[in-house]
PDB file of C-alpha atoms in Angstrom:
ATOM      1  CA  UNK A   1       0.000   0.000   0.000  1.00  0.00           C
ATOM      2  CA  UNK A   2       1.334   3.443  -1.246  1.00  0.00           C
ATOM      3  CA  UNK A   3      -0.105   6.542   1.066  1.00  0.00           C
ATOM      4  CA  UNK A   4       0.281   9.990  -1.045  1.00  0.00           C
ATOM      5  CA  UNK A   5      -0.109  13.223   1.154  1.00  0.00           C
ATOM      6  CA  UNK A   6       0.560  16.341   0.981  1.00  0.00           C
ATOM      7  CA  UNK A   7      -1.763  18.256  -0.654  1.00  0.00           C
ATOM      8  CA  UNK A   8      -1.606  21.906   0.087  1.00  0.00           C
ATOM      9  CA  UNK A   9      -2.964  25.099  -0.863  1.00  0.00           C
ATOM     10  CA  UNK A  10      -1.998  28.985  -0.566  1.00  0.00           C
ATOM     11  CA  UNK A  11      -3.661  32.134  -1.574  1.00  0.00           C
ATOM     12  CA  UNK A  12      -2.955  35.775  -2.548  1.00  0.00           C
ATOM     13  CA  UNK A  13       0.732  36.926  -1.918  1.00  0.00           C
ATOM     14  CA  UNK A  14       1.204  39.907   0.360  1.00  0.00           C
ATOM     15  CA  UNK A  15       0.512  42.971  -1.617  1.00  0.00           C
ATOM     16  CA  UNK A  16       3.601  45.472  -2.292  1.00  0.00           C
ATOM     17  CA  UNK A  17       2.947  48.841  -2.430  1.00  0.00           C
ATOM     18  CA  UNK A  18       4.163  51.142  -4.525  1.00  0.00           C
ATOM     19  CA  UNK A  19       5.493  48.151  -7.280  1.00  0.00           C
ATOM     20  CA  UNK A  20       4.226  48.920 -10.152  1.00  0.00           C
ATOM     21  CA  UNK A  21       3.047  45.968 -12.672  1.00  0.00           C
ATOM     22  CA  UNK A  22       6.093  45.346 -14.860  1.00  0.00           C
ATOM     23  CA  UNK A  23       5.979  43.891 -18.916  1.00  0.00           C
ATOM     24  CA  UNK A  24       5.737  39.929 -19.481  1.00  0.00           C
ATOM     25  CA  UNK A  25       9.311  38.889 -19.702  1.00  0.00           C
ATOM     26  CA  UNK A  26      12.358  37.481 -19.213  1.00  0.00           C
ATOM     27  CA  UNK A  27      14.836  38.238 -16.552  1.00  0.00           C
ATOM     28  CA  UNK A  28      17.839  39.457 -17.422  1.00  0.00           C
ATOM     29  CA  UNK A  29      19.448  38.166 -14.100  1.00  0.00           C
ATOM     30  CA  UNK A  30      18.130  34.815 -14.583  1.00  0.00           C
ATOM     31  CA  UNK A  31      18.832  31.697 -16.794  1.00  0.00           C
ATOM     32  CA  UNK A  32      16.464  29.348 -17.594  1.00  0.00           C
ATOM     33  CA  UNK A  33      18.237  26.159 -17.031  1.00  0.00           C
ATOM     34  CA  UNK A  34      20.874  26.240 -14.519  1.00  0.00           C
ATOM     35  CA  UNK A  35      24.215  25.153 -15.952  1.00  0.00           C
ATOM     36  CA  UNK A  36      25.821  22.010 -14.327  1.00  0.00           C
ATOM     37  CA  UNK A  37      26.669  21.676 -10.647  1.00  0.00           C
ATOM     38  CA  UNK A  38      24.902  25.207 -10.022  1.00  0.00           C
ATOM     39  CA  UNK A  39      23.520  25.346  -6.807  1.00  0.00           C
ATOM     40  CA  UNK A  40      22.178  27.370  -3.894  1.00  0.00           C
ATOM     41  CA  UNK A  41      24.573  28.594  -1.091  1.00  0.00           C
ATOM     42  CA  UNK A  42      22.423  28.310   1.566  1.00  0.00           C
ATOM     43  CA  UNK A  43      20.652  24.758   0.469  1.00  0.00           C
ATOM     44  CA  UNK A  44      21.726  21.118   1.244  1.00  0.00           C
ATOM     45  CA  UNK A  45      21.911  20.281  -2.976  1.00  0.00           C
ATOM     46  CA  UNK A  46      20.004  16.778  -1.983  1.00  0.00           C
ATOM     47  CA  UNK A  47      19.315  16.433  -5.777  1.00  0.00           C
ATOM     48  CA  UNK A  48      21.789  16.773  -8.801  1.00  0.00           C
ATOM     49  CA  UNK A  49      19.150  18.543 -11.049  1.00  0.00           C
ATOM     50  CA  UNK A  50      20.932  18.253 -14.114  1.00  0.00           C
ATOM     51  CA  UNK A  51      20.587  13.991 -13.452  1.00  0.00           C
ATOM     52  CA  UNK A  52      16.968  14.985 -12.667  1.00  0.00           C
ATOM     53  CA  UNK A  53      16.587  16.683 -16.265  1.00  0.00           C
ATOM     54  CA  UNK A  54      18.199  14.033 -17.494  1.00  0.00           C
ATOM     55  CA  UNK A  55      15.853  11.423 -16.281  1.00  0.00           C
ATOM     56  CA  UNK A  56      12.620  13.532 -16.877  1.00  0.00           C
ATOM     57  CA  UNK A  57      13.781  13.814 -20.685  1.00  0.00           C
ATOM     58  CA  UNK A  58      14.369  10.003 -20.719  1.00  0.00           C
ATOM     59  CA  UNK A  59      10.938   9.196 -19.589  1.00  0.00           C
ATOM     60  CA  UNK A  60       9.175  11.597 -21.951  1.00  0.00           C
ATOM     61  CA  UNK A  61      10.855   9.671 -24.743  1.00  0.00           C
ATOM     62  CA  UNK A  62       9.651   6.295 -23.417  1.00  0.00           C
ATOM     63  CA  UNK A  63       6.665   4.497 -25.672  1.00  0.00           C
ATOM     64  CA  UNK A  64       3.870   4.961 -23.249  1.00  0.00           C
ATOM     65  CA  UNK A  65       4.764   8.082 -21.344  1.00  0.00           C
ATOM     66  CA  UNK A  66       1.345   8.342 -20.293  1.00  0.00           C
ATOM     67  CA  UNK A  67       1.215   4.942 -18.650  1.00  0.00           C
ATOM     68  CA  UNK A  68       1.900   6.313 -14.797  1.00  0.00           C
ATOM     69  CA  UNK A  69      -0.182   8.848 -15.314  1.00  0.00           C
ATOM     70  CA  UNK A  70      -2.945   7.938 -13.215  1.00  0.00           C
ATOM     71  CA  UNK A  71      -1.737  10.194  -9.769  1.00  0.00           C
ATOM     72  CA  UNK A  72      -0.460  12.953 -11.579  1.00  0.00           C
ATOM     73  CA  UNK A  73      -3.787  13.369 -13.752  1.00  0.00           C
ATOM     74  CA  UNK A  74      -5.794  12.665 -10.570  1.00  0.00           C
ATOM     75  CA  UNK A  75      -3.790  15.835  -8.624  1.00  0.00           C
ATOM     76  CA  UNK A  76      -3.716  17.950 -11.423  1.00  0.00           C
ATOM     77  CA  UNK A  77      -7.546  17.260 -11.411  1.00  0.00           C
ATOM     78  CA  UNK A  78      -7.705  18.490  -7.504  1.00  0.00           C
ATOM     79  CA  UNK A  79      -5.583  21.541  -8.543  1.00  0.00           C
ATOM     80  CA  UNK A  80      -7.916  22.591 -11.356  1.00  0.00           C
ATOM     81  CA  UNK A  81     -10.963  22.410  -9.095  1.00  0.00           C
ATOM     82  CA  UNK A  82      -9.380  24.915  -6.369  1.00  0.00           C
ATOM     83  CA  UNK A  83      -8.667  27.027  -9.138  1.00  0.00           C
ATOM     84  CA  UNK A  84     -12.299  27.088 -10.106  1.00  0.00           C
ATOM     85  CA  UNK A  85     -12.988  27.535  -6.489  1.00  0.00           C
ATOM     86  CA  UNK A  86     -11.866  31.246  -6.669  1.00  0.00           C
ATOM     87  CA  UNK A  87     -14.680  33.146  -7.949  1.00  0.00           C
ATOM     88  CA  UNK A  88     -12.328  35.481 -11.187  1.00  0.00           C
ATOM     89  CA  UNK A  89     -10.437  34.859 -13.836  1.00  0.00           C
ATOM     90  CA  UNK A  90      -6.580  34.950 -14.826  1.00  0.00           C
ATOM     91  CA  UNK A  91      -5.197  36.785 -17.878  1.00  0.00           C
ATOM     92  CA  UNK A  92      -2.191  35.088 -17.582  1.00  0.00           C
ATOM     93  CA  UNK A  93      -0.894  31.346 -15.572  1.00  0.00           C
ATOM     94  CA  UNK A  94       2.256  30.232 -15.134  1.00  0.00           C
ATOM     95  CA  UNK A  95       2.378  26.297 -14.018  1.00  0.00           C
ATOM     96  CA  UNK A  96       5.817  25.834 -12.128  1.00  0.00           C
ATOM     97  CA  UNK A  97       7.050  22.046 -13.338  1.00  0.00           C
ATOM     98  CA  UNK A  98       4.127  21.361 -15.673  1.00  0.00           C
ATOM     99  CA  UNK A  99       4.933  17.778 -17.243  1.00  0.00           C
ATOM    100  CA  UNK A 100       2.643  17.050 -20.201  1.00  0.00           C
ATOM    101  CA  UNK A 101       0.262  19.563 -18.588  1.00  0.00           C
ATOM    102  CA  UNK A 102      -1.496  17.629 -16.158  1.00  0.00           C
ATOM    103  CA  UNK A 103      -3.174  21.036 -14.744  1.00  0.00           C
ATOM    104  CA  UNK A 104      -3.740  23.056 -17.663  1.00  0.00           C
ATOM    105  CA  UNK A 105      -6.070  20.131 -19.469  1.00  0.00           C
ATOM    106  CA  UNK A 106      -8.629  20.653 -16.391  1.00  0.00           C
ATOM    107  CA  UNK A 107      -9.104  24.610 -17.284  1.00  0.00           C
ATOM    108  CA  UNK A 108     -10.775  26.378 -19.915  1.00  0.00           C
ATOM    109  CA  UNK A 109     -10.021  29.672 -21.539  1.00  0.00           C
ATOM    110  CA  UNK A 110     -13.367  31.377 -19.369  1.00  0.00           C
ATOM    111  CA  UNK A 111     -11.389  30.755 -16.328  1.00  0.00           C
ATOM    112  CA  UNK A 112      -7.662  31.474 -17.704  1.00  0.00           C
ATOM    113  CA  UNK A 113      -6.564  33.519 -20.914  1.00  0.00           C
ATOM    114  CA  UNK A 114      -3.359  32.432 -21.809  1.00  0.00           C
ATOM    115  CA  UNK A 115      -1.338  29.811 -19.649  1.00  0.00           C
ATOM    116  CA  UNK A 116       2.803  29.296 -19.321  1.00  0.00           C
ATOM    117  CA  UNK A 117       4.302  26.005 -18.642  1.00  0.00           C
ATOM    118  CA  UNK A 118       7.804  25.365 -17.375  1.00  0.00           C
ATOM    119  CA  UNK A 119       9.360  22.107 -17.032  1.00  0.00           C
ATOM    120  CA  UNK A 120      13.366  21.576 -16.873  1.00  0.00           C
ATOM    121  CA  UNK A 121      12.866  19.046 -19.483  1.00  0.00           C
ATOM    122  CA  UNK A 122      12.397  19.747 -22.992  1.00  0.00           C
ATOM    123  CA  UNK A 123      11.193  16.209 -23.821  1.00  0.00           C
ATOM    124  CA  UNK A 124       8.444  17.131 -21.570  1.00  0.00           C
ATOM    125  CA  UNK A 125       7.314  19.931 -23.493  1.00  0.00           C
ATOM    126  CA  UNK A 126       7.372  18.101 -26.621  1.00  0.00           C
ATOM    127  CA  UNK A 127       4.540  15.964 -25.140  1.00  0.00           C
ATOM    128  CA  UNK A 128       2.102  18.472 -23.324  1.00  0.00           C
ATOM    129  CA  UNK A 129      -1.553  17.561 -23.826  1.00  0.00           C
ATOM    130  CA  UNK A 130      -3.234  19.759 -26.320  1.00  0.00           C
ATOM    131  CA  UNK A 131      -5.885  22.265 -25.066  1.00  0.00           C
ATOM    132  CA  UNK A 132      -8.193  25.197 -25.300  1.00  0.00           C
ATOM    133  CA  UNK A 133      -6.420  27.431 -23.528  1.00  0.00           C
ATOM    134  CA  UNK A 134      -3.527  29.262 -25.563  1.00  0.00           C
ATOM    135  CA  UNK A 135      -0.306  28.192 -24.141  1.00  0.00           C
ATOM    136  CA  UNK A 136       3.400  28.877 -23.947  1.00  0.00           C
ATOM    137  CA  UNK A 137       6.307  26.285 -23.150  1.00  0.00           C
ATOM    138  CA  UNK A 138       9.029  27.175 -21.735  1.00  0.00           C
ATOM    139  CA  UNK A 139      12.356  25.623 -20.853  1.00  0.00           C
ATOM    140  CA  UNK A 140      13.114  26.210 -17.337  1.00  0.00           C
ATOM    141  CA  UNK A 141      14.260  24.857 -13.893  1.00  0.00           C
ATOM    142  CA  UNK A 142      11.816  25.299 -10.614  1.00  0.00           C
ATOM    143  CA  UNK A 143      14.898  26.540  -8.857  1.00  0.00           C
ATOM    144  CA  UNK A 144      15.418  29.800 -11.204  1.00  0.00           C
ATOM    145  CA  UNK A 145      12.472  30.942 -12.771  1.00  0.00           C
ATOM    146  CA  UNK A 146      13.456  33.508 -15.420  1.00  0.00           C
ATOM    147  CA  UNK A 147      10.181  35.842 -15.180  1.00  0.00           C
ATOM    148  CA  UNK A 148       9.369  39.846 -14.428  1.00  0.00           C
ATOM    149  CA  UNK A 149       8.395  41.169 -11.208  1.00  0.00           C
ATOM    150  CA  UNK A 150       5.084  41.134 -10.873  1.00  0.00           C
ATOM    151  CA  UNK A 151       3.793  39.068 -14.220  1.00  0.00           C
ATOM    152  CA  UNK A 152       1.226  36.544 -13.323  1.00  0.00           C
ATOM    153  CA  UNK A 153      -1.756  36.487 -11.922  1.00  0.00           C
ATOM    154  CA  UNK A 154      -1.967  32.512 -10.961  1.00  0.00           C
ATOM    155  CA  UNK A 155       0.996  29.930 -10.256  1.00  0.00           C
ATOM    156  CA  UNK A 156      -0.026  26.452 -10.079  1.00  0.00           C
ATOM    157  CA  UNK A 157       2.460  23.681  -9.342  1.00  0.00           C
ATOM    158  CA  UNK A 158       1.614  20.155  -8.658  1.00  0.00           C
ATOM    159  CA  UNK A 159       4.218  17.492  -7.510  1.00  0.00           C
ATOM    160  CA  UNK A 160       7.451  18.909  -8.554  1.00  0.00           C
ATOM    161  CA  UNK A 161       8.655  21.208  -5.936  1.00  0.00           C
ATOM    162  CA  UNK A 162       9.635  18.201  -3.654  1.00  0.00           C
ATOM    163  CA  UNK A 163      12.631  17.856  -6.364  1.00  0.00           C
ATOM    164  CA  UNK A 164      14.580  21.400  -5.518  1.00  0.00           C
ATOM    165  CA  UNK A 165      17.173  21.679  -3.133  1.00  0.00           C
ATOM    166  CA  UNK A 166      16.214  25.302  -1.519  1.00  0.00           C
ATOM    167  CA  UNK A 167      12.338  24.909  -1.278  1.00  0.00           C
ATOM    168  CA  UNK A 168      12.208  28.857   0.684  1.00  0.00           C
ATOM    169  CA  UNK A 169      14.266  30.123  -2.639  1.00  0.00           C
ATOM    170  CA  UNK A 170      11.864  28.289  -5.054  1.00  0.00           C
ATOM    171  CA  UNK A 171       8.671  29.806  -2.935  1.00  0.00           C
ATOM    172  CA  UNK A 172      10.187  33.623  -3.196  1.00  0.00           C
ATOM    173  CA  UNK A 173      11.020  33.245  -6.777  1.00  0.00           C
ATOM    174  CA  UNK A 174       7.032  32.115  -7.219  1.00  0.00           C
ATOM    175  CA  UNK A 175       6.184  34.653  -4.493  1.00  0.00           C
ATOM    176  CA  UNK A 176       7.906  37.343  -7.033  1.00  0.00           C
ATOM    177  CA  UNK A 177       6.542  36.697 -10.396  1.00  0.00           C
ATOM    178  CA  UNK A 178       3.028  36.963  -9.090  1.00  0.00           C
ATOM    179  CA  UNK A 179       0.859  39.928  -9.137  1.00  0.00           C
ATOM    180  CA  UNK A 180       0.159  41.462  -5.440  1.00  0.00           C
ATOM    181  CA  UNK A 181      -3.147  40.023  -5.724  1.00  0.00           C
ATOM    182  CA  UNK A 182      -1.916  36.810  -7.380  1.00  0.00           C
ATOM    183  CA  UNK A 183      -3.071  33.189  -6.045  1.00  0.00           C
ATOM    184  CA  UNK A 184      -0.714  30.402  -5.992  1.00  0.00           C
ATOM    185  CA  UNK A 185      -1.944  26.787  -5.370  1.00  0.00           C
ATOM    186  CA  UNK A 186      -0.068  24.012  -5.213  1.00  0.00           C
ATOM    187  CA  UNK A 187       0.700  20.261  -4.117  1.00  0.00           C
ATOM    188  CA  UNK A 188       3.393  18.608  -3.367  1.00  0.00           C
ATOM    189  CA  UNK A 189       4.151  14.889  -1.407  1.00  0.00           C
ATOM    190  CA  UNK A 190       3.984  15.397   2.233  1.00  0.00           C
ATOM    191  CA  UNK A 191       6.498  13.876   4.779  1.00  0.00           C
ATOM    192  CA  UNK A 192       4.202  10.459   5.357  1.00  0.00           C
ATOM    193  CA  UNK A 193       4.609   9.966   1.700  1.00  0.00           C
ATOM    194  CA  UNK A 194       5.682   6.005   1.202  1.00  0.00           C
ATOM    195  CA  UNK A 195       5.711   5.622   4.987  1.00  0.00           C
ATOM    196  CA  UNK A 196       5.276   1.618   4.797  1.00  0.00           C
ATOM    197  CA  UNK A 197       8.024   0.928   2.429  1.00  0.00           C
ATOM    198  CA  UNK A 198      10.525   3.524   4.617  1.00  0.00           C
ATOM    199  CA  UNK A 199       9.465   1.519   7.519  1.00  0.00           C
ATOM    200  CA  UNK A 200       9.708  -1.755   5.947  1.00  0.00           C
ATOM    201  CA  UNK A 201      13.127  -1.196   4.390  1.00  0.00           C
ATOM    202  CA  UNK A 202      14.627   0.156   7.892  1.00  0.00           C
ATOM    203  CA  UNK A 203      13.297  -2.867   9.277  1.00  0.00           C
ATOM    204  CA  UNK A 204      14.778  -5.163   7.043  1.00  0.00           C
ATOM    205  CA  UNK A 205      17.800  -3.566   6.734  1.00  0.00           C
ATOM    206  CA  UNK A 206      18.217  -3.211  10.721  1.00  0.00           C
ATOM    207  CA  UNK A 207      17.512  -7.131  11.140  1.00  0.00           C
ATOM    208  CA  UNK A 208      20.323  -7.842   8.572  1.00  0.00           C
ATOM    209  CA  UNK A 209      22.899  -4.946   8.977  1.00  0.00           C
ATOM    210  CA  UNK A 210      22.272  -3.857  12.576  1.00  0.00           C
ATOM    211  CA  UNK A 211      21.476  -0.648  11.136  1.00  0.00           C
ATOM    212  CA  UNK A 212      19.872   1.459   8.178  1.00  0.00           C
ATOM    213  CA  UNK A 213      20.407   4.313   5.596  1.00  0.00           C
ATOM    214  CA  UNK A 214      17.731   6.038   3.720  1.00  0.00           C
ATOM    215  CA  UNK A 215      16.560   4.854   0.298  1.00  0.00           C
ATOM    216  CA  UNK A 216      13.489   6.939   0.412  1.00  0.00           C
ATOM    217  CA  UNK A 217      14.076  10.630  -1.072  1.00  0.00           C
ATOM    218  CA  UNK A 218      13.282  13.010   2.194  1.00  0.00           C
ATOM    219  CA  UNK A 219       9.701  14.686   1.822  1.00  0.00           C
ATOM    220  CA  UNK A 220       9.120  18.505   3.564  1.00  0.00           C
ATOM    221  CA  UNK A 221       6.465  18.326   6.825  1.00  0.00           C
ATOM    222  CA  UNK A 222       3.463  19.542   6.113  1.00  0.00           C
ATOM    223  CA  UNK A 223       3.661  21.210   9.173  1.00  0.00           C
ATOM    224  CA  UNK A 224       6.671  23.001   7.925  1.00  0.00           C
ATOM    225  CA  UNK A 225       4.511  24.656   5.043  1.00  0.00           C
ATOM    226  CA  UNK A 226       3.230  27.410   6.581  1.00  0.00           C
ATOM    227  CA  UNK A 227       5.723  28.516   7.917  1.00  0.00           C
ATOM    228  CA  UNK A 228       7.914  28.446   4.623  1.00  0.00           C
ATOM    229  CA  UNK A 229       5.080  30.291   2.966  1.00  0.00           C
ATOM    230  CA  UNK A 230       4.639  32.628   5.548  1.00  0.00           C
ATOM    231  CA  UNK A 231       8.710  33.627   5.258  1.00  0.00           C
ATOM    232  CA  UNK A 232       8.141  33.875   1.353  1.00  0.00           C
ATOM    233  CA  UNK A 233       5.490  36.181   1.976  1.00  0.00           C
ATOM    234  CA  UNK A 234       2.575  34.862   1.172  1.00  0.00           C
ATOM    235  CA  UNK A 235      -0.836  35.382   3.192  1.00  0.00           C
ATOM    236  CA  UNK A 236      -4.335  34.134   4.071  1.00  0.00           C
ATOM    237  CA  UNK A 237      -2.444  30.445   3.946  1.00  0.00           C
ATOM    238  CA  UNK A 238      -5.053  27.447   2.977  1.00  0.00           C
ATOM    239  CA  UNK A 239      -2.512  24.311   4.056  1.00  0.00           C
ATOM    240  CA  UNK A 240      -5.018  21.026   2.939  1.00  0.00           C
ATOM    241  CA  UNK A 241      -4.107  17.498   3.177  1.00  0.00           C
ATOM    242  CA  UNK A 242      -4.899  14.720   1.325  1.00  0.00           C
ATOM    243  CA  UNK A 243      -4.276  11.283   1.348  1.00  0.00           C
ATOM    244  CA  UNK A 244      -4.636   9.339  -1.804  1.00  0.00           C
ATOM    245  CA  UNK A 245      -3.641   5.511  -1.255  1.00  0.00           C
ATOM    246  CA  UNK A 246      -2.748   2.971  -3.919  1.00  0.00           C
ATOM    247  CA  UNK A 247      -2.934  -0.377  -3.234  1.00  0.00           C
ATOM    248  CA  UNK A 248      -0.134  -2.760  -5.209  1.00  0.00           C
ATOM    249  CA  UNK A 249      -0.033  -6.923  -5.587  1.00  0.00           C
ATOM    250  CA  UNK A 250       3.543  -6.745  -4.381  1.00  0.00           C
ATOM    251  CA  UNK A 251       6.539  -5.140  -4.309  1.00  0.00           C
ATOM    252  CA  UNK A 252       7.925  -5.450  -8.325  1.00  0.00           C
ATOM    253  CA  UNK A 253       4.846  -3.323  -9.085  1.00  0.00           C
ATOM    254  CA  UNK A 254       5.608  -0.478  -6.356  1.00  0.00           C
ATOM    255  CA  UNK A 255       9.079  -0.483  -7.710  1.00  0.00           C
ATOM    256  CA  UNK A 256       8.040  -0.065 -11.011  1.00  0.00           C
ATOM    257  CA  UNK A 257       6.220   2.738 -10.877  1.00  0.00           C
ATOM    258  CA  UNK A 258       8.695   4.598  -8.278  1.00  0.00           C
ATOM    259  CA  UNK A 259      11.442   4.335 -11.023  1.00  0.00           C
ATOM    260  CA  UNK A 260       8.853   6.002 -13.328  1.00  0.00           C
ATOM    261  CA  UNK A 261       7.823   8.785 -11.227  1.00  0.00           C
ATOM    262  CA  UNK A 262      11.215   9.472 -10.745  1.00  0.00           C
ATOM    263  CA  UNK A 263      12.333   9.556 -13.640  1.00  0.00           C
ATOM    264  CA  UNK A 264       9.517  11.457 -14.978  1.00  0.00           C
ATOM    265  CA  UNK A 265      10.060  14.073 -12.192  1.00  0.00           C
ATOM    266  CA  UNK A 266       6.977  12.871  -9.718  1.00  0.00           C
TER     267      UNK A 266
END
């Protein structure tokens, strides 16, 4: 049995007086794919995110790409329907780690005028799901979003932020591109995530090695969350939790799909 948690939602970033609303654009002080062994100063670099690209764009070229699918169309599904939940529309989205647009397919061009997608892998973009609303893909890491002050009105996200190494930098960079009455809503795996294989490896491993490492990637607290979005600067916080549990006939099959979320960046 696989337990997925972790949901959360946030709304409206604190208002900054005074800024006024800049061009769409690109950032001059930002690139759009970090170049090898970049990394933040003040983050543990858990993750080599070049190897992550790497793997993402190896997956997307894979003959059934959509065969895993199943959780990230069934959270992108949850995502859409908080969107809808906020009674006005958004001239322009930006989804932070989009995929093959797993959000965007849920949302119609009443709700949002003209969405942006980012994924670090460009295999990825090759294979986003068609849809109504006008889109633009762009080639970009999570970790150094290469947008204006002040640009869009909605960020959505929905399991990919787990993947950085400096969550708090990832946060401000979203908490900047938004408007001062942007929304941002997004999921990501909470820290119960795969709690019966972490528990049944560690036991193994203790009965035959007196001891155990961690084979599980590490998973932020959802108790943490506010706080981090608090320090980004976000307000009137909505921090949800939902568990979504999969059931598997043993462990090849778990396995097998944990290499492919992996490697396609869930």
């Amino acid at each position: 049995m696989l337990r997925l948690g972790g949901l959360w939602v946030l709304r409206m970033r604190s208002p900054a007086a005074g800024v006024p609303v800049k061009n769409l654009g690109l950032r001059e002080v930002a690139s759009g794919i970090s170049s090898p062994g970049s990394t933040s100063t003040r983050a543990l670099n858990i993750f080599d995110r070049d190897l992550k690209r790497k793997q993402k764009n190896w997956a997307a070229r894979q003959p059934e790409p959509m065969k895993f699918d199943y959780l990230k169309e069934e959270v992108g599904s949850r995502i859409a329907d908080r969107v809808y939940d906020i009674a006005r529309n958004f001239s322009l989205a930006l989804d932070v780690g989009c995929g093959r647009g797993y959000i965007a397919q849920h949302l119609n061009k009443e709700t949002v005028g003209k969405f942006f997608q980012v994924d670090i892998a460009e295999n990825a973009l090759k294979n986003i799901i068609e849809m109504e609303i006008p889109t633009v893909s762009i080639l970009a890491d999570e970790e150094f979003l290469p947008f204006r002050e002040n640009t869009f009105d909605l960020v959505v996200s929905s399991l990919s932020l787990h993947w950085v190494n400096d969550l708090p930098r990832a946060l401000e960079q979203i908490h900047y591109v938004l408007k001062p009455d942007g929304v941002f809503i997004g999921a990501m795996f909470g820290g119960d995530t795969l709690y019966e294989l972490r528990c049944s490896l560690q036991l193994a491993e203790t009965e035959r090695e007196g001891g155990f490492s961690p084979h599980v990637s590490p998973f932020t607290a959802v108790n943490d969350l506010g706080h981090l979005l608090g320090r980004a600067g976000f307000n009137t916080l909505t921090v949800d939790t939902d568990e979504i549990q999969v059931n598997y006939p043993g462990m090849f099959e778990l396995m097998e799909d944990l290499q492919e979320w992996r490697d396609g960046g869930k």
